[in-house]
Amino acid sequence: MNETDNHQLIIDISRDMVAQIAPQELPLFRAQSQAYFDDPAEALKQPVGQDGMLEFGAGEAVVFVTPIVLALASEIVVFLSGEIRTSFAKQSADLVGDLVKKLFKRFRTGKEQPPALTDAQLAQVRTIAYQKARQLKLAEAQAALLADALVGGLAVTHP
Amino acid sequence: MTEAPTAARRARLNPFIFPADTQMRFMLLIVAVLGAGVFSYFYLYTAIAGAQYTRDLIACQDAAAALYPHDLAAQIATREACVEPLEQAQAAWIIGGTLLLFATGAIVYWRTPARKIRLSRLTPLTDEDAPDVIVYVAEICREIGLGRAPLLMWNPLDPVKRGVAFGRLGCSYVALSGGLVTQFYTDRPAFRAVVLHELAHLRNADTDISYFAVAIWQAFVLVALAPFAIGLLATLLRALDDLGLVLNLAWRAAVLAALVYVTRSAILRTRELYADVRALSWDGAGGALDRVLAQLSGTRAGRWPALLAMHPDPTIRRRTIEQTHRLLHMGGWEAFGTGFATMLACANLFTLFALLLPSRQEGLAAALALLLCAPLAAGYLVIGGWRGVFASWAHGQPAPNATRLALGLGLGMLAGQLAAYYTAIQSLAFASPAARSDAAGFYLLWSIVLLASLVCLQRWIGETAAVWLDVIRTPGGLRRALIAAILVTAGLLSAWLGVLLRAQIVGEVSAQLLLSAPLTALDSPPLLLGLACLWALPLAAWLRRGESAAPTIATWMLLDSTASAPAHPPCSPLHPGLALRYGLAAGLAFSLLIVLARVGLRLAVPEEIRGTERFFTLFVYGQLGLAALLQAGAAMATAARLPHAGIAHGIFAACIGGSLIVAGILASSLLFGGTLSLAVVGSIFAQIVNAGALLSLPAATCAAALAERQRRRRQPDKRPAQLAQG
């Protein structure tokens, strides 16, 4: 999967999550995702609210969820790519990208037999997502919500 | 004034019926920058071209002495003609520097929107991103009747919940942060409150003022203060002997810079308070503005951080939207700053115009400087006085103490004069301690006269406000009355300051010279007109007494149109008839006394003495003195008797008395064989009435103040408004 496709996958996944857990940030999504891919470290910084001259006053700053979701989605896509690559070691890179996509429910048409993640893999995805969110200084409850939303979007193999 | 019912305390007063502090402080800033800029460029010229200038002056003197070694008058005239182009070149240099300062400020202001958009990373808010926000803001603009909707910008990456209104003439923007846009979905009332606040800045027309204030401060630092500091340093490095001059100028420059900076910060703070009140008037008591303000972080504690802060403390903002009358009070320190800037600019401009104009036009130079600067001080006195009186009138409280404003302004004027460039140079020129102590003694007396006259003027302003507030029915009527009061006060203040400044210059040279010129000074038709306005403007309200008062205070005087308007206070009566009677009595008494005096002098003093010029002069001064005393007596009696508008009634009584006194003088002159001419009659009239009015103003002010104190002591349980009804 080339970089553009990779970014688009991350954007699509992230938009769904933002729509679910922070819909008020949807108007900002386009600009925030563009800023994230331009400079992820800068986008993940949380600036302190400063009293700008001639502005309303030193208001509080909101914690934008969008960059964190983008970071989480990036991390998970990398993890899943690795898992798929391990399982299908001899397949081409494009095929791996397709397979990673189909792990997410939103990209399934319902006709094909989806690749599956085991419970252990899902738990690992959740852990990665949760730890990443906490690393980015998101509150516990919100990090858990994000991780659950991400996992909820993945297809699961039921025995 | 009479007591208004308690309902007035519940309804919030509308501060927008008077000029806002934002606009007034902006005028103060412009005058302060003008004075400070001229100060800086005076010194810079001296630093750069001073040596050559001095050489040229000496050359002129030497040439004049060589041409006319025995004719001093011709020498002086020749020297003046030689020096004039040098002085005009210096003046042109200083004017050029000052224009550069303001032009730089204008350029910075003009480029500010582009710079702000670039630095804040703003982009236009489009339908693609947030169409419902755009529609909502457009609806708000229609709802509040904003003539021209601003361009919406945003920074979607900014998490702080903030908005800002900015722009330049003809083009306004409102920028929203990403954090604020999310609030549109999570807390709509809070979003609305912030947007209304920003739109209020546009409605209050304070964005241009604020951004120009910031720009002019930056220009002042760059184009005036920095070169000034470099020039001072260079002077010091060149010659350590000049340390006295450097220190003399340095502390003054520091004070001027502080004045400009503090005034700029005050503008930025004030605009927020007015925008909060305007937003509240649109959003209503049920809006979220108070809640949003409660969430803001406060400024650092302490007087100095508060003075330098660019935002008012949120506690003050919340208190102000609840008690809007707080915007109507003007502090003593503000009056001090106004007086300081006025006199500083006036003194520096006088020095500049004296260089620019041909020789011996110092009177014109002073008049021009005063006409440019005195209206600021007059505006502050009038608007500050009227606002304070309105707040107490509407709340049924005693009129505010006029003394604090007047003393603040006067002390500021004295300080401003000390900070002027000419004073800095002159203070190094005194040769002896004796000369210094003589000048200090005269200056102390002069200062007392200045302060006392300002107190009298401020009390008159308060009286005029009280009288007119009883009869004003429309916002247009209030505007016209304010304009009239400002014009009269500006004219009187300019004329009076001109007299005082001339007296200061002459008196510092010779007190005897000062005492020999009062008749000439009093023979002034413009002064006559100005003093007549002191009674005409307040008593003109008597002509409107026939109109029946509305049952309630006008709703346009209140911020809450839905609140029940309190009852209109009953109008306190004016008594011009009583003042007329006292004036007539003074006039008749004088006429009788002058006839008796003339008869007595004819009998007691020989003809050869009565025919001398010295006797004639003594007689004229004696006549003038008696006339002035009787007029002042009539004024005091009137002012003490009437609890309402005592000063105006008193001066009216004095003028009536003065007119009758003039008739008495002319009649007695004809009776004893004298002749008359129209010019002489005009001069006598102006001298008598002006002298009487000038003495009556402080006399009536003191009498009114003492009488009011007596009334309060006799009836401590009654409110002042009840005491005023007798």
mmCIF file of C-alpha atoms in Angstrom, chain B residues 250-508:
data_model
loop_
_atom_site.group_PDB
_atom_site.id
_atom_site.type_symbol
_atom_site.label_atom_id
_atom_site.label_comp_id
_atom_site.label_asym_id
_atom_site.label_seq_id
_atom_site.Cartn_x
_atom_site.Cartn_y
_atom_site.Cartn_z
ATOM 1 C CA ALA B 250 15.686 61.010 30.384
ATOM 2 C CA TRP B 251 13.261 60.985 33.306
ATOM 3 C CA ARG B 252 10.811 63.081 31.333
ATOM 4 C CA ALA B 253 11.011 60.716 28.366
ATOM 5 C CA ALA B 254 10.438 57.737 30.660
ATOM 6 C CA VAL B 255 7.318 59.371 32.090
ATOM 7 C CA LEU B 256 6.027 60.184 28.605
ATOM 8 C CA ALA B 257 6.611 56.634 27.394
ATOM 9 C CA ALA B 258 4.810 55.298 30.462
ATOM 10 C CA LEU B 259 1.876 57.636 29.809
ATOM 11 C CA VAL B 260 1.549 56.475 26.191
ATOM 12 C CA TYR B 261 1.818 52.803 27.172
ATOM 13 C CA VAL B 262 -0.619 52.994 30.061
ATOM 14 C CA THR B 263 -3.132 54.890 27.938
ATOM 15 C CA ARG B 264 -2.867 52.315 25.183
ATOM 16 C CA SER B 265 -3.472 49.497 27.682
ATOM 17 C CA ALA B 266 -6.402 51.395 29.165
ATOM 18 C CA ILE B 267 -8.037 51.611 25.733
ATOM 19 C CA LEU B 268 -7.695 47.871 25.234
ATOM 20 C CA ARG B 269 -9.227 47.157 28.643
ATOM 21 C CA THR B 270 -12.082 49.586 28.285
ATOM 22 C CA ARG B 271 -13.187 48.295 24.902
ATOM 23 C CA GLU B 272 -13.770 44.864 26.434
ATOM 24 C CA LEU B 273 -16.071 46.254 29.107
ATOM 25 C CA TYR B 274 -18.166 48.168 26.602
ATOM 26 C CA ALA B 275 -18.342 45.142 24.299
ATOM 27 C CA ASP B 276 -19.505 42.986 27.216
ATOM 28 C CA VAL B 277 -22.288 45.437 28.041
ATOM 29 C CA ARG B 278 -23.358 45.718 24.398
ATOM 30 C CA ALA B 279 -23.372 41.924 24.036
ATOM 31 C CA LEU B 280 -25.434 41.643 27.210
ATOM 32 C CA SER B 281 -27.993 44.117 25.864
ATOM 33 C CA TRP B 282 -28.492 41.826 22.868
ATOM 34 C CA ASP B 283 -28.333 38.484 24.607
ATOM 35 C CA GLY B 284 -30.382 39.417 27.634
ATOM 36 C CA ALA B 285 -30.050 38.350 31.243
ATOM 37 C CA GLY B 286 -30.681 34.717 30.261
ATOM 38 C CA GLY B 287 -27.595 34.535 28.069
ATOM 39 C CA ALA B 288 -24.334 32.779 28.860
ATOM 40 C CA LEU B 289 -22.012 35.783 28.936
ATOM 41 C CA ASP B 290 -21.630 35.860 32.709
ATOM 42 C CA ARG B 291 -20.913 32.124 32.782
ATOM 43 C CA VAL B 292 -18.306 32.444 30.050
ATOM 44 C CA LEU B 293 -16.612 35.338 31.848
ATOM 45 C CA ALA B 294 -16.519 33.307 35.042
ATOM 46 C CA GLN B 295 -14.435 30.701 33.245
ATOM 47 C CA LEU B 296 -11.743 33.125 32.128
ATOM 48 C CA SER B 297 -8.483 33.237 34.008
ATOM 49 C CA GLY B 298 -7.836 36.413 35.948
ATOM 50 C CA THR B 299 -5.034 38.951 35.716
ATOM 51 C CA ARG B 300 -2.224 39.021 38.242
ATOM 52 C CA ALA B 301 -3.122 40.649 41.518
ATOM 53 C CA GLY B 302 -1.813 44.112 42.284
ATOM 54 C CA ARG B 303 -2.307 47.684 41.149
ATOM 55 C CA TRP B 304 0.511 47.792 38.601
ATOM 56 C CA PRO B 305 -0.355 44.551 36.766
ATOM 57 C CA ALA B 306 -3.955 45.780 36.564
ATOM 58 C CA LEU B 307 -2.748 49.102 35.131
ATOM 59 C CA LEU B 308 -0.620 47.424 32.476
ATOM 60 C CA ALA B 309 -2.959 44.534 31.616
ATOM 61 C CA MET B 310 -4.626 44.506 28.232
ATOM 62 C CA HIS B 311 -7.699 42.689 29.484
ATOM 63 C CA PRO B 312 -9.774 43.687 32.488
ATOM 64 C CA ASP B 313 -10.008 41.138 35.249
ATOM 65 C CA PRO B 314 -12.981 38.792 34.704
ATOM 66 C CA THR B 315 -14.330 39.759 38.129
ATOM 67 C CA ILE B 316 -14.458 43.380 37.039
ATOM 68 C CA ARG B 317 -16.071 42.416 33.755
ATOM 69 C CA ARG B 318 -18.806 40.452 35.532
ATOM 70 C CA ARG B 319 -19.382 43.262 37.987
ATOM 71 C CA THR B 320 -19.606 45.806 35.173
ATOM 72 C CA ILE B 321 -22.252 43.946 33.181
ATOM 73 C CA GLU B 322 -24.305 43.762 36.356
ATOM 74 C CA GLN B 323 -23.655 47.361 37.457
ATOM 75 C CA THR B 324 -23.311 49.268 34.210
ATOM 76 C CA HIS B 325 -23.224 52.603 36.029
ATOM 77 C CA ARG B 326 -19.600 51.774 36.859
ATOM 78 C CA LEU B 327 -18.776 52.766 33.280
ATOM 79 C CA LEU B 328 -20.156 56.227 34.002
ATOM 80 C CA HIS B 329 -17.667 57.160 36.693
ATOM 81 C CA MET B 330 -14.390 58.801 35.840
ATOM 82 C CA GLY B 331 -11.458 58.426 38.189
ATOM 83 C CA GLY B 332 -9.109 61.068 39.528
ATOM 84 C CA TRP B 333 -6.076 59.346 37.996
ATOM 85 C CA GLU B 334 -7.648 59.452 34.585
ATOM 86 C CA ALA B 335 -8.271 63.147 35.035
ATOM 87 C CA PHE B 336 -4.611 63.515 36.068
ATOM 88 C CA GLY B 337 -3.450 61.765 32.906
ATOM 89 C CA THR B 338 -5.706 63.981 30.806
ATOM 90 C CA GLY B 339 -4.366 67.139 32.401
ATOM 91 C CA PHE B 340 -0.804 65.907 32.018
ATOM 92 C CA ALA B 341 -1.180 65.081 28.310
ATOM 93 C CA THR B 342 -3.070 68.299 27.596
ATOM 94 C CA MET B 343 -0.512 70.609 29.167
ATOM 95 C CA LEU B 344 2.470 68.636 27.861
ATOM 96 C CA ALA B 345 1.181 68.811 24.304
ATOM 97 C CA CYS B 346 0.138 72.428 24.725
ATOM 98 C CA ALA B 347 3.529 73.523 26.086
ATOM 99 C CA ASN B 348 5.511 71.626 23.458
ATOM 100 C CA LEU B 349 3.262 72.817 20.627
ATOM 101 C CA PHE B 350 3.541 76.394 21.887
ATOM 102 C CA THR B 351 7.336 76.172 21.672
ATOM 103 C CA LEU B 352 7.023 74.671 18.186
ATOM 104 C CA PHE B 353 4.557 77.285 16.890
ATOM 105 C CA ALA B 354 6.664 80.080 18.388
ATOM 106 C CA LEU B 355 9.536 78.860 16.210
ATOM 107 C CA LEU B 356 7.347 78.459 13.159
ATOM 108 C CA LEU B 357 5.524 81.787 13.245
ATOM 109 C CA PRO B 358 7.185 85.146 12.586
ATOM 110 C CA SER B 359 8.759 86.951 15.536
ATOM 111 C CA ARG B 360 6.571 88.407 18.292
ATOM 112 C CA GLN B 361 3.644 86.170 17.496
ATOM 113 C CA GLU B 362 3.856 84.305 20.800
ATOM 114 C CA GLY B 363 0.229 85.200 21.531
ATOM 115 C CA LEU B 364 -0.918 83.535 18.314
ATOM 116 C CA ALA B 365 1.352 80.547 18.988
ATOM 117 C CA ALA B 366 -0.196 80.121 22.438
ATOM 118 C CA ALA B 367 -3.714 80.491 21.066
ATOM 119 C CA LEU B 368 -3.123 77.820 18.397
ATOM 120 C CA ALA B 369 -1.600 75.415 20.891
ATOM 121 C CA LEU B 370 -4.479 75.916 23.322
ATOM 122 C CA LEU B 371 -7.117 75.518 20.629
ATOM 123 C CA LEU B 372 -5.594 72.168 19.673
ATOM 124 C CA CYS B 373 -5.210 70.822 23.200
ATOM 125 C CA ALA B 374 -7.699 72.464 25.556
ATOM 126 C CA PRO B 375 -10.763 70.806 23.981
ATOM 127 C CA LEU B 376 -9.474 67.423 25.221
ATOM 128 C CA ALA B 377 -9.418 68.638 28.808
ATOM 129 C CA ALA B 378 -12.780 70.348 28.318
ATOM 130 C CA GLY B 379 -14.280 67.200 26.847
ATOM 131 C CA TYR B 380 -13.090 65.128 29.802
ATOM 132 C CA LEU B 381 -14.451 67.594 32.346
ATOM 133 C CA VAL B 382 -17.833 67.831 30.645
ATOM 134 C CA ILE B 383 -18.353 64.192 29.750
ATOM 135 C CA GLY B 384 -16.963 62.976 33.073
ATOM 136 C CA GLY B 385 -19.122 65.477 34.942
ATOM 137 C CA TRP B 386 -22.328 64.731 33.037
ATOM 138 C CA ARG B 387 -21.901 60.963 33.281
ATOM 139 C CA GLY B 388 -21.336 61.118 37.011
ATOM 140 C CA VAL B 389 -24.322 63.391 37.561
ATOM 141 C CA PHE B 390 -26.531 61.178 35.378
ATOM 142 C CA ALA B 391 -25.608 58.067 37.387
ATOM 143 C CA SER B 392 -26.442 59.734 40.697
ATOM 144 C CA TRP B 393 -29.589 61.417 39.300
ATOM 145 C CA ALA B 394 -30.958 58.107 38.039
ATOM 146 C CA HIS B 395 -30.148 56.356 41.309
ATOM 147 C CA GLY B 396 -31.356 59.108 43.596
ATOM 148 C CA GLN B 397 -27.929 59.622 45.097
ATOM 149 C CA PRO B 398 -25.914 62.741 45.930
ATOM 150 C CA ALA B 399 -24.119 64.361 43.023
ATOM 151 C CA PRO B 400 -20.518 63.140 42.778
ATOM 152 C CA ASN B 401 -17.745 65.205 44.261
ATOM 153 C CA ALA B 402 -16.601 67.558 41.526
ATOM 154 C CA THR B 403 -13.421 68.428 43.375
ATOM 155 C CA ARG B 404 -11.632 65.145 42.728
ATOM 156 C CA LEU B 405 -11.937 65.370 38.928
ATOM 157 C CA ALA B 406 -10.972 69.021 38.844
ATOM 158 C CA LEU B 407 -8.005 68.608 41.181
ATOM 159 C CA GLY B 408 -6.839 65.548 39.260
ATOM 160 C CA LEU B 409 -6.959 67.480 35.998
ATOM 161 C CA GLY B 410 -5.242 70.513 37.529
ATOM 162 C CA LEU B 411 -2.450 68.547 39.178
ATOM 163 C CA GLY B 412 -1.958 66.688 35.917
ATOM 164 C CA MET B 413 -1.635 69.999 34.082
ATOM 165 C CA LEU B 414 1.010 71.183 36.538
ATOM 166 C CA ALA B 415 2.932 67.939 36.121
ATOM 167 C CA GLY B 416 2.586 68.139 32.339
ATOM 168 C CA GLN B 417 4.097 71.585 32.322
ATOM 169 C CA LEU B 418 7.058 70.317 34.336
ATOM 170 C CA ALA B 419 7.592 67.545 31.800
ATOM 171 C CA ALA B 420 7.584 69.872 28.793
ATOM 172 C CA TYR B 421 10.752 70.288 26.740
ATOM 173 C CA TYR B 422 11.023 74.013 27.329
ATOM 174 C CA THR B 423 10.836 73.488 31.102
ATOM 175 C CA ALA B 424 13.547 70.840 30.906
ATOM 176 C CA ILE B 425 15.890 73.255 29.168
ATOM 177 C CA GLN B 426 14.881 76.262 31.227
ATOM 178 C CA SER B 427 15.335 74.484 34.548
ATOM 179 C CA LEU B 428 19.053 74.369 33.884
ATOM 180 C CA ALA B 429 19.195 78.119 33.261
ATOM 181 C CA PHE B 430 18.410 79.561 36.696
ATOM 182 C CA ALA B 431 21.443 81.318 37.992
ATOM 183 C CA SER B 432 20.758 81.851 41.655
ATOM 184 C CA PRO B 433 18.862 80.277 44.540
ATOM 185 C CA ALA B 434 17.101 83.629 45.098
ATOM 186 C CA ALA B 435 15.801 83.646 41.547
ATOM 187 C CA ARG B 436 14.639 80.060 41.980
ATOM 188 C CA SER B 437 12.781 80.779 45.223
ATOM 189 C CA ASP B 438 11.029 83.866 43.751
ATOM 190 C CA ALA B 439 9.892 81.825 40.795
ATOM 191 C CA ALA B 440 8.782 78.985 43.088
ATOM 192 C CA GLY B 441 6.681 81.367 45.183
ATOM 193 C CA PHE B 442 4.956 82.831 42.147
ATOM 194 C CA TYR B 443 4.453 79.358 40.685
ATOM 195 C CA LEU B 444 2.790 78.172 43.902
ATOM 196 C CA LEU B 445 0.336 81.071 43.818
ATOM 197 C CA TRP B 446 -0.302 80.507 40.122
ATOM 198 C CA SER B 447 -0.946 76.809 40.752
ATOM 199 C CA ILE B 448 -3.501 77.570 43.463
ATOM 200 C CA VAL B 449 -5.368 79.899 41.086
ATOM 201 C CA LEU B 450 -5.356 77.219 38.381
ATOM 202 C CA LEU B 451 -6.664 74.499 40.709
ATOM 203 C CA ALA B 452 -9.328 76.739 42.257
ATOM 204 C CA SER B 453 -10.603 77.849 38.858
ATOM 205 C CA LEU B 454 -10.871 74.254 37.658
ATOM 206 C CA VAL B 455 -12.852 73.294 40.764
ATOM 207 C CA CYS B 456 -15.260 76.167 40.120
ATOM 208 C CA LEU B 457 -15.592 75.169 36.475
ATOM 209 C CA GLN B 458 -16.250 71.533 37.362
ATOM 210 C CA ARG B 459 -18.964 72.470 39.843
ATOM 211 C CA TRP B 460 -20.589 74.614 37.156
ATOM 212 C CA ILE B 461 -20.458 71.638 34.777
ATOM 213 C CA GLY B 462 -22.193 69.447 37.363
ATOM 214 C CA GLU B 463 -24.909 72.056 37.918
ATOM 215 C CA THR B 464 -25.515 72.398 34.194
ATOM 216 C CA ALA B 465 -25.803 68.642 33.822
ATOM 217 C CA ALA B 466 -28.302 68.380 36.684
ATOM 218 C CA VAL B 467 -30.457 71.159 35.258
ATOM 219 C CA TRP B 468 -30.574 69.760 31.741
ATOM 220 C CA LEU B 469 -31.085 66.115 32.706
ATOM 221 C CA ASP B 470 -34.403 67.192 34.210
ATOM 222 C CA VAL B 471 -35.694 68.440 30.842
ATOM 223 C CA ILE B 472 -33.937 66.333 28.190
ATOM 224 C CA ARG B 473 -36.383 64.038 26.399
ATOM 225 C CA THR B 474 -34.455 62.456 23.515
ATOM 226 C CA PRO B 475 -30.958 61.116 22.786
ATOM 227 C CA GLY B 476 -30.586 63.933 20.252
ATOM 228 C CA GLY B 477 -31.404 66.450 22.937
ATOM 229 C CA LEU B 478 -28.731 65.006 25.203
ATOM 230 C CA ARG B 479 -26.223 65.101 22.375
ATOM 231 C CA ARG B 480 -26.960 68.747 21.602
ATOM 232 C CA ALA B 481 -26.731 69.744 25.249
ATOM 233 C CA LEU B 482 -23.396 67.923 25.625
ATOM 234 C CA ILE B 483 -21.985 69.554 22.502
ATOM 235 C CA ALA B 484 -23.048 72.975 23.738
ATOM 236 C CA ALA B 485 -21.479 72.319 27.146
ATOM 237 C CA ILE B 486 -18.232 71.099 25.579
ATOM 238 C CA LEU B 487 -18.019 74.095 23.224
ATOM 239 C CA VAL B 488 -18.607 76.575 26.028
ATOM 240 C CA THR B 489 -16.171 74.811 28.372
ATOM 241 C CA ALA B 490 -13.528 74.461 25.649
ATOM 242 C CA GLY B 491 -13.782 78.142 24.768
ATOM 243 C CA LEU B 492 -13.656 79.250 28.403
ATOM 244 C CA LEU B 493 -10.860 76.868 29.300
ATOM 245 C CA SER B 494 -8.777 77.879 26.267
ATOM 246 C CA ALA B 495 -9.247 81.566 27.048
ATOM 247 C CA TRP B 496 -8.613 81.138 30.764
ATOM 248 C CA LEU B 497 -5.530 78.976 30.284
ATOM 249 C CA GLY B 498 -4.267 81.572 27.801
ATOM 250 C CA VAL B 499 -4.667 84.281 30.442
ATOM 251 C CA LEU B 500 -2.954 82.135 33.078
ATOM 252 C CA LEU B 501 -0.056 81.144 30.835
ATOM 253 C CA ARG B 502 0.521 84.762 29.780
ATOM 254 C CA ALA B 503 0.384 85.760 33.436
ATOM 255 C CA GLN B 504 2.887 83.048 34.273
ATOM 256 C CA ILE B 505 5.375 84.230 31.664
ATOM 257 C CA VAL B 506 5.011 87.891 32.601
ATOM 258 C CA GLY B 507 4.830 87.296 36.347
ATOM 259 C CA GLU B 508 7.974 85.226 36.459
#
